[in-house]
Amino acid sequence: MRSLNRRRSVALFVGVGSLVAAVLVVGQVAGWTTVNTAFAAKPARATDLAAQLDAQRDHATAVESQLRDVTTRADALSAALDATAATASRDAAAADRLSAELAAARERLATLEAQLAAARRQPPVVTVAAAATAASGDDDPHDGGGGEHHEDDD
């Protein structure tokens, strides 16, 4: 990601540098044209040249200020992109973790559903002790109607 940001920064600086170079080249060509036409006309006065020089310096200062502003904005954008990439990475990790938890929960649910279905297919289990207790109720003629069975009554 840093390589991408560096490439973006380099591309931005190259683009801005190209614009500055183009402005300087146009200024230089305009200066040559002025010099070539100056021989046909009166030479410029020193005060006029000093004023033009001051104007060019002011313009160069303004361009440098704009370049610093663009650089500051590019750095801020790069920092914002880094923060966004970090957030996206954390979100992706959380999504992967949640996806794994969901898959495990689905497996547990499928296992429980299979166990429940198997339990529903089996007939109810009656224990022998429960059947024996039900059979040895008060209707037994040998126990005297008391519901208890004594071995000496046999």
GROMACS .gro file of C-alpha atoms in nm:
model
  154
    1MET     CA    1   0.000   0.000   0.000
    2ARG     CA    2   0.288   0.235   0.078
    3SER     CA    3   0.434   0.165  -0.263
    4LEU     CA    4   0.105   0.269  -0.421
    5ASN     CA    5   0.099   0.585  -0.213
    6ARG     CA    6   0.457   0.664  -0.306
    7ARG     CA    7   0.378   0.612  -0.672
    8ARG     CA    8   0.078   0.842  -0.640
    9SER     CA    9   0.289   1.105  -0.465
   10VAL     CA   10   0.561   1.078  -0.728
   11ALA     CA   11   0.304   1.101  -1.006
   12LEU     CA   12   0.149   1.406  -0.840
   13PHE     CA   13   0.486   1.574  -0.800
   14VAL     CA   14   0.583   1.495  -1.159
   15GLY     CA   15   0.252   1.635  -1.282
   16VAL     CA   16   0.286   1.954  -1.080
   17GLY     CA   17   0.651   1.982  -1.179
   18SER     CA   18   0.555   1.946  -1.544
   19LEU     CA   19   0.302   2.225  -1.508
   20VAL     CA   20   0.559   2.451  -1.344
   21ALA     CA   21   0.812   2.366  -1.615
   22ALA     CA   22   0.553   2.443  -1.884
   23VAL     CA   23   0.482   2.781  -1.727
   24LEU     CA   24   0.853   2.857  -1.712
   25VAL     CA   25   0.906   2.748  -2.074
   26VAL     CA   26   0.617   2.965  -2.192
   27GLY     CA   27   0.762   3.253  -1.996
   28GLN     CA   28   1.104   3.194  -2.150
   29VAL     CA   29   0.961   3.179  -2.502
   30ALA     CA   30   0.768   3.497  -2.433
   31GLY     CA   31   1.092   3.652  -2.312
   32TRP     CA   32   1.272   3.554  -2.632
   33THR     CA   33   0.995   3.705  -2.836
   34THR     CA   34   1.022   4.022  -2.634
   35VAL     CA   35   1.398   4.033  -2.681
   36ASN     CA   36   1.365   3.982  -3.057
   37THR     CA   37   1.108   4.259  -3.088
   38ALA     CA   38   1.301   4.485  -2.852
   39PHE     CA   39   1.567   4.540  -3.116
   40ALA     CA   40   1.306   4.682  -3.347
   41ALA     CA   41   1.169   4.908  -3.079
   42LYS     CA   42   1.325   5.114  -2.806
   43PRO     CA   43   1.507   4.922  -2.537
   44ALA     CA   44   1.313   4.877  -2.213
   45ARG     CA   45   1.404   5.094  -1.923
   46ALA     CA   46   1.580   4.944  -1.623
   47THR     CA   47   1.287   5.033  -1.398
   48ASP     CA   48   1.048   4.845  -1.626
   49LEU     CA   49   1.276   4.542  -1.624
   50ALA     CA   50   1.303   4.557  -1.243
   51ALA     CA   51   0.923   4.572  -1.217
   52GLN     CA   52   0.889   4.271  -1.448
   53LEU     CA   53   1.150   4.084  -1.247
   54ASP     CA   54   0.963   4.160  -0.926
   55ALA     CA   55   0.637   4.044  -1.087
   56GLN     CA   56   0.801   3.717  -1.197
   57ARG     CA   57   0.943   3.664  -0.847
   58ASP     CA   58   0.600   3.721  -0.697
   59HIS     CA   59   0.453   3.478  -0.946
   60ALA     CA   60   0.722   3.218  -0.865
   61THR     CA   61   0.650   3.262  -0.493
   62ALA     CA   62   0.278   3.211  -0.557
   63VAL     CA   63   0.348   2.896  -0.761
   64GLU     CA   64   0.574   2.760  -0.484
   65SER     CA   65   0.299   2.828  -0.230
   66GLN     CA   66   0.049   2.645  -0.447
   67LEU     CA   67   0.291   2.356  -0.485
   68ARG     CA   68   0.333   2.334  -0.106
   69ASP     CA   69  -0.046   2.341  -0.070
   70VAL     CA   70  -0.085   2.061  -0.325
   71THR     CA   71   0.187   1.861  -0.148
   72THR     CA   72   0.015   1.907   0.189
   73ARG     CA   73  -0.317   1.796   0.042
   74ALA     CA   74  -0.153   1.497  -0.125
   75ASP     CA   75   0.003   1.395   0.208
   76ALA     CA   76  -0.333   1.431   0.383
   77LEU     CA   77  -0.499   1.225   0.111
   78SER     CA   78  -0.229   0.961   0.142
   79ALA     CA   79  -0.280   0.945   0.520
   80ALA     CA   80  -0.656   0.915   0.471
   81LEU     CA   81  -0.604   0.633   0.219
   82ASP     CA   82  -0.373   0.453   0.463
   83ALA     CA   83  -0.632   0.485   0.740
   84THR     CA   84  -0.906   0.360   0.508
   85ALA     CA   85  -0.693   0.065   0.401
   86ALA     CA   86  -0.624  -0.024   0.765
   87THR     CA   87  -0.995  -0.005   0.846
   88ALA     CA   88  -1.081  -0.219   0.544
   89SER     CA   89  -0.820  -0.474   0.652
   90ARG     CA   90  -0.964  -0.490   1.005
   91ASP     CA   91  -1.317  -0.518   0.865
   92ALA     CA   92  -1.211  -0.799   0.632
   93ALA     CA   93  -1.051  -0.988   0.922
   94ALA     CA   94  -1.366  -0.943   1.132
   95ALA     CA   95  -1.581  -1.061   0.841
   96ASP     CA   96  -1.363  -1.371   0.798
   97ARG     CA   97  -1.385  -1.446   1.171
   98LEU     CA   98  -1.764  -1.401   1.173
   99SER     CA   99  -1.798  -1.616   0.862
  100ALA     CA  100  -1.603  -1.895   1.033
  101GLU     CA  101  -1.819  -1.863   1.345
  102LEU     CA  102  -2.133  -1.878   1.131
  103ALA     CA  103  -2.010  -2.190   0.952
  104ALA     CA  104  -1.935  -2.359   1.288
  105ALA     CA  105  -2.278  -2.261   1.422
  106ARG     CA  106  -2.444  -2.402   1.109
  107GLU     CA  107  -2.254  -2.729   1.156
  108ARG     CA  108  -2.369  -2.751   1.519
  109LEU     CA  109  -2.728  -2.675   1.412
  110ALA     CA  110  -2.716  -2.945   1.144
  111THR     CA  111  -2.582  -3.196   1.399
  112LEU     CA  112  -2.854  -3.108   1.649
  113GLU     CA  113  -3.124  -3.128   1.382
  114ALA     CA  114  -2.996  -3.471   1.276
  115GLN     CA  115  -2.996  -3.591   1.638
  116LEU     CA  116  -3.348  -3.457   1.688
  117ALA     CA  117  -3.472  -3.628   1.369
  118ALA     CA  118  -3.313  -3.956   1.478
  119ALA     CA  119  -3.474  -3.928   1.821
  120ARG     CA  120  -3.815  -3.869   1.663
  121ARG     CA  121  -3.782  -4.183   1.446
  122GLN     CA  122  -3.713  -4.413   1.744
  123PRO     CA  123  -4.011  -4.557   1.940
  124PRO     CA  124  -4.038  -4.448   2.304
  125VAL     CA  125  -3.833  -4.664   2.541
  126VAL     CA  126  -4.023  -4.821   2.832
  127THR     CA  127  -3.803  -4.944   3.110
  128VAL     CA  128  -3.856  -5.285   3.261
  129ALA     CA  129  -3.879  -5.147   3.613
  130ALA     CA  130  -4.164  -4.921   3.512
  131ALA     CA  131  -4.347  -5.210   3.345
  132ALA     CA  132  -4.291  -5.433   3.650
  133THR     CA  133  -4.428  -5.170   3.886
  134ALA     CA  134  -4.733  -5.121   3.672
  135ALA     CA  135  -4.794  -5.499   3.660
  136SER     CA  136  -4.758  -5.548   4.039
  137GLY     CA  137  -5.043  -5.315   4.132
  138ASP     CA  138  -5.332  -5.381   4.374
  139ASP     CA  139  -5.493  -5.643   4.150
  140ASP     CA  140  -5.248  -5.916   4.259
  141PRO     CA  141  -5.444  -6.179   4.460
  142HIS     CA  142  -5.135  -6.303   4.645
  143ASP     CA  143  -5.037  -5.985   4.818
  144GLY     CA  144  -5.360  -5.924   5.004
  145GLY     CA  145  -5.451  -5.611   4.820
  146GLY     CA  146  -5.186  -5.401   4.993
  147GLY     CA  147  -4.980  -5.337   4.684
  148GLU     CA  148  -4.668  -5.480   4.847
  149HIS     CA  149  -4.527  -5.813   4.760
  150HIS     CA  150  -4.379  -6.032   5.033
  151GLU     CA  151  -4.187  -6.342   4.950
  152ASP     CA  152  -4.340  -6.544   5.228
  153ASP     CA  153  -4.685  -6.493   5.068
  154ASP     CA  154  -4.586  -6.706   4.771
   0.00000   0.00000   0.00000
